[in-house]
CSV table of C-alpha atoms in Angstrom, one decimal:
chain,number,residue,atom,x,y,z
A,1,SER,CA,0.1,-5.0,17.8
A,2,GLN,CA,0.9,-4.6,14.1
A,3,LYS,CA,-1.3,-2.3,12.2
A,4,ILE,CA,-1.7,-1.2,8.6
A,5,GLU,CA,-3.7,1.9,7.6
A,6,GLN,CA,-4.6,2.8,4.1
A,7,ASN,CA,-5.9,6.3,5.0
A,8,SER,CA,-8.4,6.7,2.2
A,9,GLU,CA,-11.2,4.2,2.0
A,10,ALA,CA,-12.1,5.7,-1.4
A,11,LEU,CA,-10.4,8.1,-3.8
A,12,ASN,CA,-11.9,9.6,-6.9
A,13,ILE,CA,-9.7,11.1,-9.6
A,14,GLN,CA,-10.0,12.5,-13.1
A,15,GLU,CA,-8.8,10.5,-16.0
A,16,GLY,CA,-5.2,11.5,-17.0
A,17,LYS,CA,-4.2,12.6,-13.5
A,18,THR,CA,-1.8,10.9,-11.1
A,19,ALA,CA,-3.5,8.8,-8.4
A,20,THR,CA,-1.5,8.6,-5.0
A,21,LEU,CA,-2.5,6.0,-2.4
A,22,THR,CA,-0.9,5.8,1.0
A,23,CYS,CA,-0.1,2.9,3.2
A,24,ASN,CA,1.1,3.5,6.8
A,25,TYR,CA,2.1,0.9,9.2
A,26,THR,CA,3.0,0.8,13.0
A,27,ASN,CA,4.7,-1.6,15.3
A,28,TYR,CA,6.4,-3.2,12.3
A,29,SER,CA,9.8,-3.3,10.6
A,30,PRO,CA,9.1,-5.2,7.4
A,31,ALA,CA,11.8,-6.4,5.1
A,32,TYR,CA,9.5,-5.6,2.1
A,33,LEU,CA,6.0,-4.4,1.3
A,34,GLN,CA,3.7,-5.5,-1.5
A,35,TRP,CA,0.8,-3.9,-3.5
A,36,TYR,CA,-2.1,-5.8,-4.9
A,37,ARG,CA,-5.1,-4.8,-7.0
A,38,GLN,CA,-8.5,-6.3,-6.3
A,39,ASP,CA,-11.5,-6.0,-8.6
A,40,PRO,CA,-15.0,-6.5,-7.2
A,41,GLY,CA,-15.8,-10.2,-6.7
A,42,ARG,CA,-12.3,-11.3,-7.6
A,43,GLY,CA,-9.2,-12.3,-5.8
A,44,PRO,CA,-6.3,-9.8,-5.5
A,45,VAL,CA,-3.6,-9.6,-8.2
A,46,PHE,CA,0.1,-8.9,-7.3
A,47,LEU,CA,1.4,-5.6,-8.7
A,48,LEU,CA,4.7,-4.7,-7.1
A,49,LEU,CA,7.1,-5.7,-4.3
A,50,ILE,CA,9.6,-3.1,-2.8
A,51,ARG,CA,12.3,-4.1,-0.4
A,52,GLU,CA,13.4,-2.1,2.7
A,53,ASN,CA,16.6,-1.1,1.0
A,54,GLU,CA,14.8,0.2,-2.1
A,55,LYS,CA,13.5,3.8,-2.1
A,56,GLU,CA,11.4,3.5,-5.3
A,57,LYS,CA,10.2,0.9,-7.7
A,58,ARG,CA,8.5,1.4,-11.1
A,59,LYS,CA,6.4,-0.8,-13.4
A,60,GLU,CA,4.9,0.8,-16.5
A,61,ARG,CA,2.6,3.6,-15.1
A,62,LEU,CA,3.0,2.4,-11.5
A,63,LYS,CA,5.5,3.7,-9.0
A,64,VAL,CA,5.9,2.7,-5.4
A,65,THR,CA,8.0,4.4,-2.7
A,66,PHE,CA,9.0,2.9,0.6
A,67,ASP,CA,10.1,5.1,3.6
A,68,THR,CA,11.1,3.0,6.5
A,69,THR,CA,11.7,6.0,8.7
A,70,LEU,CA,8.2,7.3,8.2
A,71,LYS,CA,6.8,3.8,8.0
A,72,GLN,CA,5.0,4.6,4.9
A,73,SER,CA,4.6,3.5,1.3
A,74,LEU,CA,3.1,5.6,-1.5
A,75,PHE,CA,1.6,4.0,-4.6
A,76,HIS,CA,1.2,6.2,-7.7
A,77,ILE,CA,-0.6,5.5,-10.9
A,78,THR,CA,0.3,8.1,-13.6
A,79,ALA,CA,-1.9,9.0,-16.5
A,80,SER,CA,-4.8,7.2,-14.8
A,81,GLN,CA,-7.4,5.5,-16.9
A,82,PRO,CA,-11.0,4.3,-16.1
A,83,ALA,CA,-9.6,0.7,-16.3
A,84,ASP,CA,-7.4,1.5,-13.3
A,85,SER,CA,-10.6,1.7,-11.1
A,86,ALA,CA,-10.2,-1.0,-8.5
A,87,THR,CA,-9.4,-1.5,-4.8
A,88,TYR,CA,-5.6,-1.4,-4.0
A,89,LEU,CA,-4.3,-3.3,-1.1
A,90,CYS,CA,-0.9,-3.0,0.6
A,91,ALA,CA,0.4,-6.0,2.3
A,92,LEU,CA,3.3,-6.7,4.7
A,93,PRO,CA,4.9,-10.0,5.7
A,94,THR,CA,4.2,-11.5,9.0
A,95,GLY,CA,6.6,-13.6,10.9
A,96,ALA,CA,5.0,-16.9,9.7
A,97,ASN,CA,5.7,-16.2,6.0
A,98,ASN,CA,2.2,-15.0,5.5
A,99,LEU,CA,1.0,-11.6,4.4
A,100,PHE,CA,-1.1,-9.1,6.4
A,101,PHE,CA,-3.3,-6.9,4.3
A,102,GLY,CA,-4.5,-3.4,4.7
A,103,THR,CA,-8.2,-2.6,4.3
A,104,GLY,CA,-7.6,-1.1,0.8
A,105,THR,CA,-8.3,2.0,-1.0
A,106,ARG,CA,-11.1,2.0,-3.7
A,107,LEU,CA,-10.0,4.1,-6.5
A,108,THR,CA,-12.4,5.4,-9.1
A,109,VAL,CA,-11.0,7.1,-12.2
A,110,ILE,CA,-13.6,9.3,-13.8
A,111,PRO,CA,-13.6,9.7,-17.5
B,1,GLY,CA,2.7,-17.1,-14.8
B,2,ALA,CA,1.4,-18.9,-11.9
B,3,VAL,CA,-2.4,-19.6,-11.9
B,4,VAL,CA,-4.5,-20.7,-9.1
B,5,SER,CA,-8.0,-22.0,-10.0
B,6,GLN,CA,-10.8,-21.9,-7.3
B,7,HIS,CA,-14.1,-23.6,-7.6
B,8,PRO,CA,-17.0,-23.0,-7.2
B,9,SER,CA,-17.2,-19.2,-7.7
B,10,ARG,CA,-20.6,-19.0,-6.2
B,11,VAL,CA,-22.5,-21.3,-3.9
B,12,ILE,CA,-25.8,-21.0,-2.1
B,13,CYS,CA,-26.7,-23.5,0.6
B,14,LYS,CA,-29.1,-24.1,3.3
B,15,SER,CA,-28.2,-23.6,6.9
B,16,GLY,CA,-26.8,-26.8,8.5
B,17,THR,CA,-25.3,-28.2,5.3
B,18,SER,CA,-21.6,-28.5,4.3
B,19,VAL,CA,-19.9,-26.9,1.5
B,20,LYS,CA,-16.5,-27.8,-0.1
B,21,ILE,CA,-14.4,-25.3,-2.0
B,22,GLU,CA,-11.4,-26.5,-4.1
B,23,CYS,CA,-8.2,-24.6,-4.8
B,24,ARG,CA,-5.8,-25.8,-7.5
B,25,SER,CA,-2.4,-24.6,-8.6
B,26,LEU,CA,-2.5,-25.2,-12.3
B,27,ASP,CA,1.0,-24.9,-13.5
B,28,PHE,CA,3.1,-25.2,-10.4
B,29,GLN,CA,3.3,-27.3,-7.2
B,30,ALA,CA,2.2,-25.6,-4.0
B,31,THR,CA,3.3,-27.2,-0.8
B,32,THR,CA,1.6,-24.4,1.1
B,33,MET,CA,-1.7,-22.7,0.4
B,34,PHE,CA,-3.4,-20.0,2.3
B,35,TRP,CA,-7.2,-19.6,2.9
B,36,TYR,CA,-8.6,-16.1,3.4
B,37,ARG,CA,-12.0,-14.8,4.2
B,38,GLN,CA,-13.2,-11.3,3.2
B,39,PHE,CA,-16.3,-9.6,4.5
B,40,PRO,CA,-17.9,-6.7,2.5
B,41,LYS,CA,-15.7,-3.6,2.6
B,42,GLN,CA,-13.1,-5.3,4.8
B,43,SER,CA,-9.7,-6.6,4.0
B,44,LEU,CA,-8.6,-10.2,3.7
B,45,MET,CA,-8.3,-12.1,6.9
B,46,LEU,CA,-6.0,-15.1,7.0
B,47,MET,CA,-8.0,-18.2,8.2
B,48,ALA,CA,-5.5,-21.0,7.9
B,49,THR,CA,-2.3,-22.2,6.2
B,50,SER,CA,-2.7,-25.4,4.3
B,51,ASN,CA,0.3,-27.7,4.3
B,52,GLU,CA,0.6,-30.6,1.9
B,53,GLY,CA,0.7,-33.9,3.7
B,54,SER,CA,0.2,-32.5,7.1
B,55,LYS,CA,-2.3,-30.7,9.3
B,56,ALA,CA,-3.3,-27.2,8.5
B,57,THR,CA,-2.4,-24.3,10.8
B,58,TYR,CA,-5.3,-22.2,11.9
B,59,GLU,CA,-5.3,-18.6,12.9
B,60,GLN,CA,-6.5,-17.6,16.3
B,61,GLY,CA,-10.3,-17.6,16.5
B,62,VAL,CA,-10.9,-19.8,13.5
B,63,GLU,CA,-12.6,-23.1,14.5
B,64,LYS,CA,-10.6,-26.0,12.9
B,65,ASP,CA,-13.6,-28.4,13.3
B,66,LYS,CA,-15.9,-26.0,11.3
B,67,PHE,CA,-13.5,-25.1,8.6
B,68,LEU,CA,-11.9,-28.4,7.5
B,69,ILE,CA,-8.8,-28.1,5.4
B,70,ASN,CA,-7.3,-30.9,3.3
B,71,HIS,CA,-4.1,-30.6,1.2
B,72,ALA,CA,-3.8,-34.1,-0.2
B,73,SER,CA,-1.6,-33.3,-3.2
B,74,LEU,CA,0.9,-30.7,-4.3
B,75,THR,CA,-1.7,-29.1,-6.5
B,76,LEU,CA,-5.0,-29.3,-4.5
B,77,SER,CA,-6.3,-27.9,-1.2
B,78,THR,CA,-9.9,-28.0,-0.2
B,79,LEU,CA,-11.8,-26.0,2.4
B,80,THR,CA,-15.0,-27.6,3.7
B,81,VAL,CA,-17.4,-25.3,5.7
B,82,THR,CA,-19.2,-27.8,7.9
B,83,SER,CA,-22.7,-27.1,9.3
B,84,ALA,CA,-22.8,-23.7,7.6
B,85,HIS,CA,-24.8,-21.0,9.2
B,86,PRO,CA,-25.8,-17.5,7.7
B,87,GLU,CA,-22.9,-15.8,9.6
B,88,ASP,CA,-20.5,-18.0,7.6
B,89,SER,CA,-21.7,-16.2,4.4
B,90,SER,CA,-18.6,-14.5,3.1
B,91,PHE,CA,-16.0,-14.4,0.2
B,92,TYR,CA,-13.5,-17.1,0.6
B,93,ILE,CA,-10.2,-16.8,-1.4
B,94,CYS,CA,-7.3,-19.2,-1.5
B,95,SER,CA,-3.8,-18.4,-2.6
B,96,ALA,CA,-0.4,-20.0,-3.1
B,97,ARG,CA,3.1,-18.7,-3.2
B,98,ASP,CA,4.4,-18.4,-6.7
B,99,PHE,CA,7.2,-20.5,-8.1
B,100,THR,CA,9.7,-17.6,-8.2
B,101,GLY,CA,10.5,-18.1,-4.5
B,102,ALA,CA,9.6,-14.6,-3.5
B,103,ASN,CA,6.8,-14.2,-1.0
B,104,VAL,CA,4.3,-13.2,-3.7
B,105,LEU,CA,0.9,-14.7,-3.5
B,106,THR,CA,-1.2,-15.8,-6.4
B,107,PHE,CA,-4.8,-15.8,-5.6
B,108,GLY,CA,-7.7,-17.8,-6.9
B,109,ALA,CA,-10.8,-15.9,-8.1
B,110,GLY,CA,-12.6,-16.5,-4.8
B,111,SER,CA,-15.8,-18.3,-3.8
B,112,ARG,CA,-18.9,-16.3,-2.7
B,113,LEU,CA,-20.7,-18.4,-0.1
B,114,THR,CA,-24.3,-17.6,0.8
B,115,VAL,CA,-25.9,-19.5,3.6
B,116,LEU,CA,-29.7,-19.2,3.7
């Protein structure tokens, strides 16, 4: 069955450093992959979408890579700030036009 | 951008009662909305897909008679948890696909249900 693993449940990082989050998937060949941010007690907010034919996508301090051979996406936040502290979810499309979400990585940026 | 409004944000009810949660798309029409449930420290699990003017499609293991979904208009979907029990306590979140046509979901703020 399809499976998504975000291999760090929690990640602590010093302010100003680059945070790198990992999303691995198995039994899957997605046409694209998405990343969302979720704050406590709130719904997720869309950040970035990367397609299978794109190696890298950037948006301000965010960068996402997509390696379909490794079946992995990396999500980077450069010059991290305490306001970046949140849970970050990767999501892959299912056959029914829905999204299947990973369990998320809780990022804490320490001032 | 697309905005989805969800109400109420928090609800506490007694066991055996029913609770209705509303999900509205504020500046776009949503023929399809999705209802998710999230338990503490777990990811979002899709419960059902709400289709305007037709029956909802439920995921395996989700009781359609317990979680009633109505999508009566292009901007409103409701989820009613019937005869709620403590194990139904969870964070319920609705979403809709945004109007750009890409499969990007706009989520509501979620509803925290506590059943006593």
